[in-house]
mmCIF file of C-alpha atoms in Angstrom:
data_model
loop_
_atom_site.group_PDB
_atom_site.id
_atom_site.type_symbol
_atom_site.label_atom_id
_atom_site.label_comp_id
_atom_site.label_asym_id
_atom_site.label_seq_id
_atom_site.Cartn_x
_atom_site.Cartn_y
_atom_site.Cartn_z
ATOM 1 C CA MET A 1222 63.088 74.695 124.905
ATOM 2 C CA ARG A 1223 60.417 75.043 122.245
ATOM 3 C CA ALA A 1224 60.656 78.751 121.597
ATOM 4 C CA PHE A 1225 62.879 80.069 118.810
ATOM 5 C CA LEU A 1226 64.334 82.812 120.993
ATOM 6 C CA THR A 1227 62.435 83.471 124.198
ATOM 7 C CA SER A 1228 62.605 85.980 127.011
ATOM 8 C CA ILE A 1229 61.830 85.012 130.612
ATOM 9 C CA LEU A 1230 58.947 87.046 132.080
ATOM 10 C CA CYS A 1231 58.381 88.554 135.506
ATOM 11 C CA SER A 1232 55.994 90.801 137.451
ATOM 12 C CA VAL A 1233 54.241 93.818 136.016
ATOM 13 C CA THR A 1234 51.851 96.273 137.561
ATOM 14 C CA ALA A 1235 48.209 96.075 136.581
ATOM 15 C CA ILE A 1236 47.156 98.348 133.753
ATOM 16 C CA LEU A 1237 43.978 98.843 131.755
ATOM 17 C CA PHE A 1238 44.458 98.927 128.010
ATOM 18 C CA ALA A 1239 42.263 101.229 125.973
ATOM 19 C CA GLY A 1240 40.843 99.849 122.762
ATOM 20 C CA CYS A 1241 42.339 101.055 119.504
ATOM 21 C CA GLN A 1242 40.358 101.286 116.291
ATOM 22 C CA SER A 1243 43.420 101.308 114.054
ATOM 23 C CA GLN A 1244 44.666 97.957 112.788
ATOM 24 C CA THR A 1245 48.051 99.344 111.735
ATOM 25 C CA TYR A 1246 51.264 98.934 113.669
ATOM 26 C CA LYS A 1247 54.557 100.681 113.012
ATOM 27 C CA LEU A 1248 58.038 99.650 114.095
ATOM 28 C CA ILE A 1249 60.694 102.331 114.438
ATOM 29 C CA GLY A 1250 64.107 101.771 115.918
ATOM 30 C CA THR A 1251 67.860 101.650 115.942
ATOM 31 C CA ALA A 1252 70.312 98.768 115.547
ATOM 32 C CA GLU A 1253 73.623 98.691 117.381
ATOM 33 C CA GLY A 1254 76.410 96.666 115.788
ATOM 34 C CA LEU A 1255 74.882 96.647 112.292
ATOM 35 C CA ALA A 1256 75.559 98.775 109.212
ATOM 36 C CA ASP A 1257 73.667 100.650 106.529
ATOM 37 C CA GLY A 1258 72.008 98.187 104.156
ATOM 38 C CA ASP A 1259 72.040 95.262 106.575
ATOM 39 C CA MET A 1260 68.881 93.179 106.686
ATOM 40 C CA LEU A 1261 66.564 92.608 109.617
ATOM 41 C CA LEU A 1262 64.031 89.782 109.610
ATOM 42 C CA LEU A 1263 60.583 89.894 111.144
ATOM 43 C CA THR A 1264 58.823 86.751 112.367
ATOM 44 C CA ASP A 1265 55.687 85.753 114.243
ATOM 45 C CA ASN A 1266 56.781 82.095 114.380
ATOM 46 C CA MET A 1267 58.571 81.760 117.710
ATOM 47 C CA ASN A 1268 59.194 78.045 117.190
ATOM 48 C CA ASP A 1269 61.617 78.254 114.269
ATOM 49 C CA GLY A 1270 61.906 81.944 113.400
ATOM 50 C CA THR A 1271 60.619 81.632 109.816
ATOM 51 C CA PRO A 1272 60.638 85.237 108.547
ATOM 52 C CA THR A 1273 57.470 86.930 107.312
ATOM 53 C CA ASP A 1274 59.048 90.239 106.244
ATOM 54 C CA THR A 1275 62.432 91.891 105.735
ATOM 55 C CA ILE A 1276 63.577 95.351 106.807
ATOM 56 C CA ILE A 1277 66.629 97.143 105.375
ATOM 57 C CA LEU A 1278 68.614 99.414 107.671
ATOM 58 C CA LYS A 1279 69.180 103.032 106.687
ATOM 59 C CA GLY A 1280 72.267 103.992 108.601
ATOM 60 C CA ASN A 1281 71.572 102.393 111.931
ATOM 61 C CA THR A 1282 67.812 103.084 111.894
ATOM 62 C CA PHE A 1283 64.822 101.207 110.553
ATOM 63 C CA SER A 1284 61.104 101.604 110.030
ATOM 64 C CA PHE A 1285 58.352 99.163 109.113
ATOM 65 C CA THR A 1286 54.577 99.438 108.860
ATOM 66 C CA GLY A 1287 52.291 96.433 108.916
ATOM 67 C CA GLU A 1288 48.636 95.536 109.148
ATOM 68 C CA ILE A 1289 46.956 93.488 111.837
ATOM 69 C CA GLU A 1290 44.022 91.277 110.936
ATOM 70 C CA LYS A 1291 40.741 92.560 112.336
ATOM 71 C CA ASP A 1292 40.048 91.310 115.881
ATOM 72 C CA LYS A 1293 43.494 89.656 115.988
ATOM 73 C CA GLU A 1294 44.776 89.506 119.568
ATOM 74 C CA ALA A 1295 48.213 90.753 120.628
ATOM 75 C CA THR A 1296 50.863 88.373 119.254
ATOM 76 C CA LEU A 1297 54.462 87.782 120.262
ATOM 77 C CA CYS A 1298 56.844 88.511 117.370
ATOM 78 C CA MET A 1299 60.544 89.112 116.931
ATOM 79 C CA VAL A 1300 62.796 91.293 114.846
ATOM 80 C CA TYR A 1301 66.325 89.963 114.436
ATOM 81 C CA SER A 1302 69.487 90.442 112.391
ATOM 82 C CA ALA A 1303 69.892 88.210 109.352
ATOM 83 C CA LYS A 1304 73.675 88.106 109.952
ATOM 84 C CA HIS A 1305 73.731 87.973 113.730
ATOM 85 C CA ASN A 1306 70.701 86.194 115.214
ATOM 86 C CA GLU A 1307 71.791 87.147 118.725
ATOM 87 C CA ILE A 1308 70.883 90.760 117.851
ATOM 88 C CA ASN A 1309 67.140 90.498 118.369
ATOM 89 C CA ALA A 1310 64.149 91.828 120.232
ATOM 90 C CA PRO A 1311 60.881 90.020 121.002
ATOM 91 C CA PHE A 1312 57.935 92.426 120.915
ATOM 92 C CA ILE A 1313 54.154 92.221 121.090
ATOM 93 C CA ARG A 1314 52.393 93.098 117.853
ATOM 94 C CA GLU A 1315 49.538 95.471 118.558
ATOM 95 C CA ALA A 1316 48.147 98.622 116.975
ATOM 96 C CA GLY A 1317 50.282 101.725 117.464
ATOM 97 C CA GLU A 1318 53.893 102.842 117.137
ATOM 98 C CA ILE A 1319 56.396 100.416 118.684
ATOM 99 C CA THR A 1320 59.948 101.591 119.375
ATOM 100 C CA ILE A 1321 62.687 98.954 119.256
ATOM 101 C CA ASN A 1322 66.330 99.566 120.106
ATOM 102 C CA LEU A 1323 68.390 96.541 119.082
ATOM 103 C CA SER A 1324 71.561 95.966 121.098
ATOM 104 C CA ALA A 1325 74.624 93.947 120.155
ATOM 105 C CA THR A 1326 74.659 92.716 123.769
ATOM 106 C CA PRO A 1327 72.391 89.673 124.145
ATOM 107 C CA GLY A 1328 69.339 90.448 126.240
ATOM 108 C CA ALA A 1329 69.933 94.206 126.235
ATOM 109 C CA SER A 1330 67.546 95.220 123.431
ATOM 110 C CA ARG A 1331 64.534 97.307 124.482
ATOM 111 C CA VAL A 1332 60.972 97.805 123.303
ATOM 112 C CA SER A 1333 58.380 100.439 124.187
ATOM 113 C CA GLY A 1334 55.660 102.670 122.812
ATOM 114 C CA THR A 1335 52.412 100.688 123.157
ATOM 115 C CA PRO A 1336 50.666 99.476 126.325
ATOM 116 C CA CYS A 1337 51.589 95.804 126.000
ATOM 117 C CA ASN A 1338 55.170 96.515 124.932
ATOM 118 C CA ASN A 1339 55.746 98.959 127.786
ATOM 119 C CA GLU A 1340 54.674 96.268 130.239
ATOM 120 C CA TRP A 1341 56.605 93.592 128.334
ATOM 121 C CA GLN A 1342 59.827 95.571 128.802
ATOM 122 C CA ARG A 1343 59.165 96.115 132.495
ATOM 123 C CA LEU A 1344 58.544 92.397 132.772
ATOM 124 C CA ASN A 1345 61.874 91.509 131.185
ATOM 125 C CA ASP A 1346 63.801 94.092 133.176
ATOM 126 C CA SER A 1347 62.526 92.520 136.386
ATOM 127 C CA VAL A 1348 62.845 88.851 135.537
ATOM 128 C CA MET A 1349 66.370 88.948 134.186
ATOM 129 C CA VAL A 1350 67.536 89.030 137.795
ATOM 130 C CA ILE A 1351 65.925 85.616 138.383
ATOM 131 C CA GLY A 1352 67.147 84.256 135.052
ATOM 132 C CA ARG A 1353 70.734 85.329 135.610
ATOM 133 C CA GLU A 1354 70.762 83.751 139.064
ATOM 134 C CA ILE A 1355 69.406 80.451 137.730
ATOM 135 C CA ASN A 1356 72.058 80.444 134.996
ATOM 136 C CA ARG A 1357 74.808 81.285 137.469
ATOM 137 C CA ILE A 1358 73.897 78.406 139.772
ATOM 138 C CA ALA A 1359 73.436 75.960 136.887
ATOM 139 C CA GLU A 1360 76.802 76.843 135.361
ATOM 140 C CA HIS A 1361 78.484 76.384 138.738
ATOM 141 C CA ILE A 1362 77.027 73.005 139.661
ATOM 142 C CA TYR A 1363 77.143 71.529 136.146
ATOM 143 C CA GLY A 1364 80.160 73.274 134.692
ATOM 144 C CA ASN A 1365 82.525 72.423 137.533
ATOM 145 C CA THR A 1366 83.475 69.416 139.594
ATOM 146 C CA VAL A 1367 81.421 69.933 142.748
ATOM 147 C CA SER A 1368 80.401 67.570 145.501
ATOM 148 C CA GLN A 1369 77.031 65.864 145.425
ATOM 149 C CA GLU A 1370 76.045 67.884 148.478
ATOM 150 C CA LYS A 1371 76.796 71.197 146.726
ATOM 151 C CA GLN A 1372 75.007 70.017 143.597
ATOM 152 C CA GLN A 1373 71.921 69.184 145.635
ATOM 153 C CA ARG A 1374 72.013 72.580 147.340
ATOM 154 C CA GLY A 1375 72.250 74.224 143.935
ATOM 155 C CA MET A 1376 69.291 72.238 142.668
ATOM 156 C CA GLU A 1377 67.282 73.320 145.711
ATOM 157 C CA GLN A 1378 68.101 76.960 144.970
ATOM 158 C CA ILE A 1379 67.075 76.544 141.334
ATOM 159 C CA GLU A 1380 63.801 74.920 142.385
ATOM 160 C CA LYS A 1381 63.046 77.852 144.686
ATOM 161 C CA LEU A 1382 63.810 80.317 141.917
ATOM 162 C CA ASN A 1383 61.607 78.396 139.473
ATOM 163 C CA LYS A 1384 58.804 78.391 142.032
ATOM 164 C CA ARG A 1385 59.220 82.128 142.551
ATOM 165 C CA PHE A 1386 59.113 82.633 138.792
ATOM 166 C CA SER A 1387 55.820 80.737 138.521
ATOM 167 C CA GLU A 1388 54.307 82.705 141.399
ATOM 168 C CA VAL A 1389 55.289 85.972 139.734
ATOM 169 C CA VAL A 1390 53.835 85.016 136.349
ATOM 170 C CA ILE A 1391 50.552 83.853 137.899
ATOM 171 C CA ASP A 1392 50.379 87.136 139.811
ATOM 172 C CA VAL A 1393 50.999 89.080 136.589
ATOM 173 C CA ALA A 1394 48.201 87.261 134.801
ATOM 174 C CA GLU A 1395 45.806 87.842 137.706
ATOM 175 C CA LYS A 1396 46.519 91.552 137.992
ATOM 176 C CA ASN A 1397 46.044 92.058 134.256
ATOM 177 C CA ILE A 1398 43.332 89.501 133.577
ATOM 178 C CA ASP A 1399 40.874 92.160 132.381
ATOM 179 C CA ASN A 1400 43.187 93.459 129.649
ATOM 180 C CA GLU A 1401 45.091 92.193 126.630
ATOM 181 C CA PHE A 1402 48.420 91.849 128.384
ATOM 182 C CA GLY A 1403 46.941 89.568 131.026
ATOM 183 C CA TYR A 1404 45.440 87.438 128.268
ATOM 184 C CA PHE A 1405 48.826 87.292 126.546
ATOM 185 C CA VAL A 1406 50.626 86.149 129.716
ATOM 186 C CA LEU A 1407 47.938 83.539 130.407
ATOM 187 C CA THR A 1408 48.217 82.006 126.939
ATOM 188 C CA TYR A 1409 51.997 82.338 126.532
ATOM 189 C CA TYR A 1410 53.273 80.167 129.368
ATOM 190 C CA PRO A 1411 53.253 76.323 129.496
ATOM 191 C CA GLU A 1412 51.957 74.151 132.320
ATOM 192 C CA ASP A 1413 55.240 74.050 134.214
ATOM 193 C CA VAL A 1414 54.891 77.805 134.802
ATOM 194 C CA ILE A 1415 51.108 78.207 135.139
ATOM 195 C CA ASP A 1416 49.626 74.976 136.472
ATOM 196 C CA ASP A 1417 46.227 73.798 135.267
ATOM 197 C CA LYS A 1418 44.412 74.695 138.484
ATOM 198 C CA ASN A 1419 45.539 78.325 138.410
ATOM 199 C CA ARG A 1420 45.133 78.590 134.637
ATOM 200 C CA GLN A 1421 41.514 77.402 134.758
ATOM 201 C CA ARG A 1422 40.826 79.765 137.656
ATOM 202 C CA LEU A 1423 42.226 82.685 135.674
ATOM 203 C CA ILE A 1424 40.421 81.691 132.473
ATOM 204 C CA GLU A 1425 37.141 81.976 134.351
ATOM 205 C CA LYS A 1426 38.010 85.627 135.110
ATOM 206 C CA LEU A 1427 38.507 86.547 131.443
ATOM 207 C CA THR A 1428 35.979 88.682 129.609
ATOM 208 C CA ALA A 1429 33.383 86.693 127.651
ATOM 209 C CA GLU A 1430 34.994 87.735 124.338
ATOM 210 C CA ARG A 1431 38.507 86.633 125.321
ATOM 211 C CA ARG A 1432 37.300 83.356 126.762
ATOM 212 C CA GLN A 1433 35.744 82.463 123.405
ATOM 213 C CA ARG A 1434 39.006 82.939 121.507
ATOM 214 C CA PRO A 1435 40.443 79.777 119.877
ATOM 215 C CA ALA A 1436 43.596 79.810 122.030
ATOM 216 C CA ILE A 1437 41.556 79.673 125.224
ATOM 217 C CA GLN A 1438 39.266 77.001 123.807
ATOM 218 C CA GLU A 1439 42.345 74.892 122.991
ATOM 219 C CA ILE A 1440 43.822 75.436 126.468
ATOM 220 C CA GLU A 1441 40.604 74.377 128.182
ATOM 221 C CA ALA A 1442 40.428 71.286 125.970
ATOM 222 C CA ALA A 1443 44.024 70.459 126.949
ATOM 223 C CA ILE A 1444 43.177 70.896 130.635
ATOM 224 C CA ARG A 1445 40.312 68.442 130.231
ATOM 225 C CA ARG A 1446 42.657 65.974 128.528
ATOM 226 C CA THR A 1447 45.237 66.411 131.255
ATOM 227 C CA ALA A 1448 42.643 65.584 133.898
ATOM 228 C CA LYS A 1449 42.653 62.040 132.500
ATOM 229 C CA THR A 1450 46.358 61.768 133.322
ATOM 230 C CA ALA A 1451 46.335 63.878 136.480
ATOM 231 C CA GLU A 1452 47.555 62.754 139.879
ATOM 232 C CA GLY A 1453 45.383 59.857 141.027
ATOM 233 C CA ALA A 1454 44.643 58.590 137.528
ATOM 234 C CA THR A 1455 46.052 55.322 136.155
ATOM 235 C CA ILE A 1456 48.330 55.451 133.119
ATOM 236 C CA PRO A 1457 47.468 53.404 130.018
ATOM 237 C CA ASN A 1458 49.833 50.560 129.103
ATOM 238 C CA PHE A 1459 51.532 52.441 126.264
ATOM 239 C CA SER A 1460 54.487 51.185 124.267
ATOM 240 C CA GLN A 1461 57.111 52.602 121.910
ATOM 241 C CA LEU A 1462 60.358 51.396 120.375
ATOM 242 C CA THR A 1463 63.657 51.100 122.200
ATOM 243 C CA PRO A 1464 66.971 52.185 120.627
ATOM 244 C CA GLU A 1465 67.253 48.546 119.507
ATOM 245 C CA ASP A 1466 63.922 48.881 117.620
ATOM 246 C CA GLU A 1467 62.102 46.566 119.985
ATOM 247 C CA ALA A 1468 58.607 47.334 121.305
ATOM 248 C CA PHE A 1469 58.741 48.282 124.979
ATOM 249 C CA SER A 1470 55.627 48.224 127.178
ATOM 250 C CA ILE A 1471 55.636 50.707 130.060
ATOM 251 C CA MET A 1472 53.813 48.402 132.479
ATOM 252 C CA THR A 1473 56.474 45.729 131.980
ATOM 253 C CA GLU A 1474 58.868 48.007 133.844
ATOM 254 C CA VAL A 1475 56.378 49.722 136.164
ATOM 255 C CA SER A 1476 55.154 46.401 137.566
ATOM 256 C CA LYS A 1477 58.718 45.522 138.630
ATOM 257 C CA ASN A 1478 59.238 48.562 140.850
ATOM 258 C CA LYS A 1479 57.702 50.060 143.960
ATOM 259 C CA ILE A 1480 57.673 53.408 142.161
ATOM 260 C CA THR A 1481 58.780 54.423 138.663
ATOM 261 C CA ILE A 1482 59.756 57.824 137.268
ATOM 262 C CA ILE A 1483 58.636 58.345 133.666
ATOM 263 C CA ASP A 1484 61.147 60.935 132.458
ATOM 264 C CA PHE A 1485 60.222 62.955 129.351
ATOM 265 C CA TRP A 1486 63.410 64.340 127.807
ATOM 266 C CA ALA A 1487 65.364 64.724 124.539
ATOM 267 C CA SER A 1488 68.987 64.768 123.424
ATOM 268 C CA TRP A 1489 68.570 68.346 122.152
ATOM 269 C CA CYS A 1490 67.163 69.603 125.484
ATOM 270 C CA GLY A 1491 69.908 71.385 127.438
ATOM 271 C CA PRO A 1492 68.099 71.420 130.807
ATOM 272 C CA CYS A 1493 67.326 67.708 130.384
ATOM 273 C CA ARG A 1494 70.994 66.872 129.907
ATOM 274 C CA GLN A 1495 72.000 69.135 132.794
ATOM 275 C CA GLU A 1496 69.717 67.227 135.156
ATOM 276 C CA MET A 1497 70.908 63.761 134.147
ATOM 277 C CA PRO A 1498 73.797 63.638 136.680
ATOM 278 C CA PHE A 1499 71.231 64.288 139.406
ATOM 279 C CA MET A 1500 68.881 61.636 137.992
ATOM 280 C CA LEU A 1501 71.750 59.142 137.810
ATOM 281 C CA SER A 1502 72.660 59.829 141.420
ATOM 282 C CA LEU A 1503 69.037 59.407 142.496
ATOM 283 C CA TYR A 1504 68.728 56.167 140.559
ATOM 284 C CA GLU A 1505 71.937 54.667 141.915
ATOM 285 C CA SER A 1506 71.011 55.501 145.504
ATOM 286 C CA CYS A 1507 67.435 54.209 145.284
ATOM 287 C CA LYS A 1508 67.286 51.451 142.646
ATOM 288 C CA ASP A 1509 67.869 48.667 145.182
ATOM 289 C CA ARG A 1510 64.977 50.001 147.278
ATOM 290 C CA GLY A 1511 62.444 49.803 144.461
ATOM 291 C CA LEU A 1512 62.974 52.844 142.212
ATOM 292 C CA GLY A 1513 62.812 52.477 138.454
ATOM 293 C CA ILE A 1514 63.118 55.062 135.687
ATOM 294 C CA VAL A 1515 61.898 54.929 132.097
ATOM 295 C CA GLY A 1516 62.944 57.583 129.588
ATOM 296 C CA VAL A 1517 60.487 58.782 126.950
ATOM 297 C CA SER A 1518 62.419 60.801 124.376
ATOM 298 C CA LEU A 1519 61.027 63.596 122.207
ATOM 299 C CA ASP A 1520 63.882 63.170 119.761
ATOM 300 C CA LYS A 1521 63.415 63.006 116.006
ATOM 301 C CA ASN A 1522 66.947 61.914 115.094
ATOM 302 C CA LYS A 1523 67.684 58.367 116.217
ATOM 303 C CA ASP A 1524 71.465 58.734 116.031
ATOM 304 C CA ALA A 1525 71.388 61.807 118.279
ATOM 305 C CA TRP A 1526 69.109 59.999 120.720
ATOM 306 C CA VAL A 1527 71.276 56.877 120.900
ATOM 307 C CA THR A 1528 74.479 58.911 121.180
ATOM 308 C CA ALA A 1529 73.044 60.928 124.075
ATOM 309 C CA ILE A 1530 72.054 57.765 125.936
ATOM 310 C CA LYS A 1531 75.600 56.434 125.591
ATOM 311 C CA THR A 1532 77.294 59.742 126.364
ATOM 312 C CA LEU A 1533 75.193 60.344 129.465
ATOM 313 C CA LYS A 1534 75.528 56.654 130.444
ATOM 314 C CA LEU A 1535 71.821 56.223 131.151
ATOM 315 C CA PRO A 1536 71.194 52.691 132.477
ATOM 316 C CA TRP A 1537 67.394 52.689 132.538
ATOM 317 C CA PRO A 1538 65.038 51.669 129.686
ATOM 318 C CA GLN A 1539 64.394 54.185 126.906
ATOM 319 C CA MET A 1540 61.600 54.516 124.373
ATOM 320 C CA SER A 1541 60.594 56.911 121.582
ATOM 321 C CA ASP A 1542 58.577 57.123 118.373
ATOM 322 C CA LEU A 1543 60.984 59.811 117.040
ATOM 323 C CA LYS A 1544 58.114 62.222 116.336
ATOM 324 C CA PHE A 1545 59.618 65.196 118.177
ATOM 325 C CA TRP A 1546 56.825 67.204 119.873
ATOM 326 C CA ASP A 1547 54.260 64.968 118.174
ATOM 327 C CA ASN A 1548 55.388 62.025 120.313
ATOM 328 C CA ASP A 1549 52.167 60.102 120.914
ATOM 329 C CA VAL A 1550 52.831 59.498 124.608
ATOM 330 C CA ALA A 1551 53.849 63.117 125.244
ATOM 331 C CA LYS A 1552 50.665 64.316 123.549
ATOM 332 C CA ALA A 1553 48.539 61.876 125.570
ATOM 333 C CA PHE A 1554 50.022 63.288 128.780
ATOM 334 C CA ASN A 1555 49.829 66.894 127.497
ATOM 335 C CA ILE A 1556 53.583 67.421 127.847
ATOM 336 C CA THR A 1557 54.309 70.984 126.694
ATOM 337 C CA SER A 1558 57.833 71.404 128.046
ATOM 338 C CA ILE A 1559 60.721 69.180 129.073
ATOM 339 C CA PRO A 1560 62.211 67.893 131.262
ATOM 340 C CA HIS A 1561 58.999 66.623 132.817
ATOM 341 C CA THR A 1562 58.593 63.727 135.243
ATOM 342 C CA ILE A 1563 55.621 61.562 136.168
ATOM 343 C CA VAL A 1564 55.959 59.322 139.230
ATOM 344 C CA VAL A 1565 53.739 56.207 139.315
ATOM 345 C CA ASP A 1566 53.301 53.315 141.714
ATOM 346 C CA GLN A 1567 53.510 49.614 140.901
ATOM 347 C CA LYS A 1568 49.973 49.604 139.476
ATOM 348 C CA GLY A 1569 50.547 52.655 137.298
ATOM 349 C CA THR A 1570 48.683 55.126 139.513
ATOM 350 C CA ILE A 1571 50.056 58.641 139.031
ATOM 351 C CA LEU A 1572 51.415 59.871 142.342
ATOM 352 C CA ARG A 1573 52.992 63.170 141.292
ATOM 353 C CA ARG A 1574 53.716 65.145 138.123
ATOM 354 C CA GLY A 1575 56.311 67.758 137.316
ATOM 355 C CA LEU A 1576 58.732 67.221 140.215
ATOM 356 C CA ARG A 1577 62.408 67.981 139.612
ATOM 357 C CA GLY A 1578 65.598 68.218 141.594
ATOM 358 C CA GLU A 1579 65.447 68.058 145.373
ATOM 359 C CA ALA A 1580 61.625 68.000 145.399
ATOM 360 C CA LEU A 1581 61.707 64.844 143.278
ATOM 361 C CA LYS A 1582 64.338 63.227 145.484
ATOM 362 C CA GLN A 1583 62.416 64.027 148.661
ATOM 363 C CA PHE A 1584 59.201 62.574 147.246
ATOM 364 C CA VAL A 1585 60.955 59.404 146.050
ATOM 365 C CA GLU A 1586 62.554 58.950 149.474
ATOM 366 C CA GLU A 1587 59.184 59.354 151.192
ATOM 367 C CA GLN A 1588 57.504 56.813 148.923
ATOM 368 C CA LEU A 1589 60.270 54.234 149.258
ATOM 369 C CA SER A 1590 60.214 54.589 153.047
ATOM 370 C CA LYS A 1591 56.559 53.583 153.307
#
């Protein structure tokens, strides 16, 4: 949810990347669906798409030459239409000539020409199969009136596909860990794709130079922080404000229940909202047996947050500091993507992190049956 416009990644074959002395990169390409004189925007900010340069089309072609800071690692960037944002192509900025063919069909643009970009395109070609299947299932179970049984089966399928996706990405990083593309994959994905155990294992296989880069130093620091809130640790008694502007202490609720799900979400998060019918069903079926849920929202607009709670008819307690991704609790738990769940027992001991769908239901059932 955080990326401005992201592509889902999949498996690539291992490849060794030769060093390049030049620090110049050149973009050449074509743009379908645009006209002579139209403007393209170039960005290296994948959070909000703030442009760094503009490119003017000549006919349906374009060209741009830029400089890369010395020793700067490969960076994910995007070129996109100023008039039609859906006409875009993520690419990896590295020295050399990069060919980009922009398509008016979403997801159909192509990049090539340099080692990382060749592998990036192969990656996207492969993974779109998984992405399309996830979208198809999600649209069916959430966009139609289906039975709870069919919804649960759909969630199980999505969980399997997500698991497969994570396995593929970890395999990609491992096969390419001695080159720049492997480093890129390792640093690009959040914890719900590459878990801390595998990420630390892969970091230890990096070259000495890559392991000293700031991004890796930050990741290792985050892993150390996460260890304090890993499974088996006890959560601190944090508090934030409710929609009624009253301070709410997490342990006040946790101490009431046999187990409690701390659900990190936001009104603007599509996947979060899609999963709420499942969460409601789980809550209704298990609340009398000792299940509680507390929502921690990463919203920044109170009205949107409150409206979502009412629209989704969420009956469990909610809290937020309305700091968006700077939510103090989310930062303390190193939450890098949502939805994200943390299951704790009555004393606040973390039992499991990151469970969703049928896996979450099965775990809750097992705990409540003890």
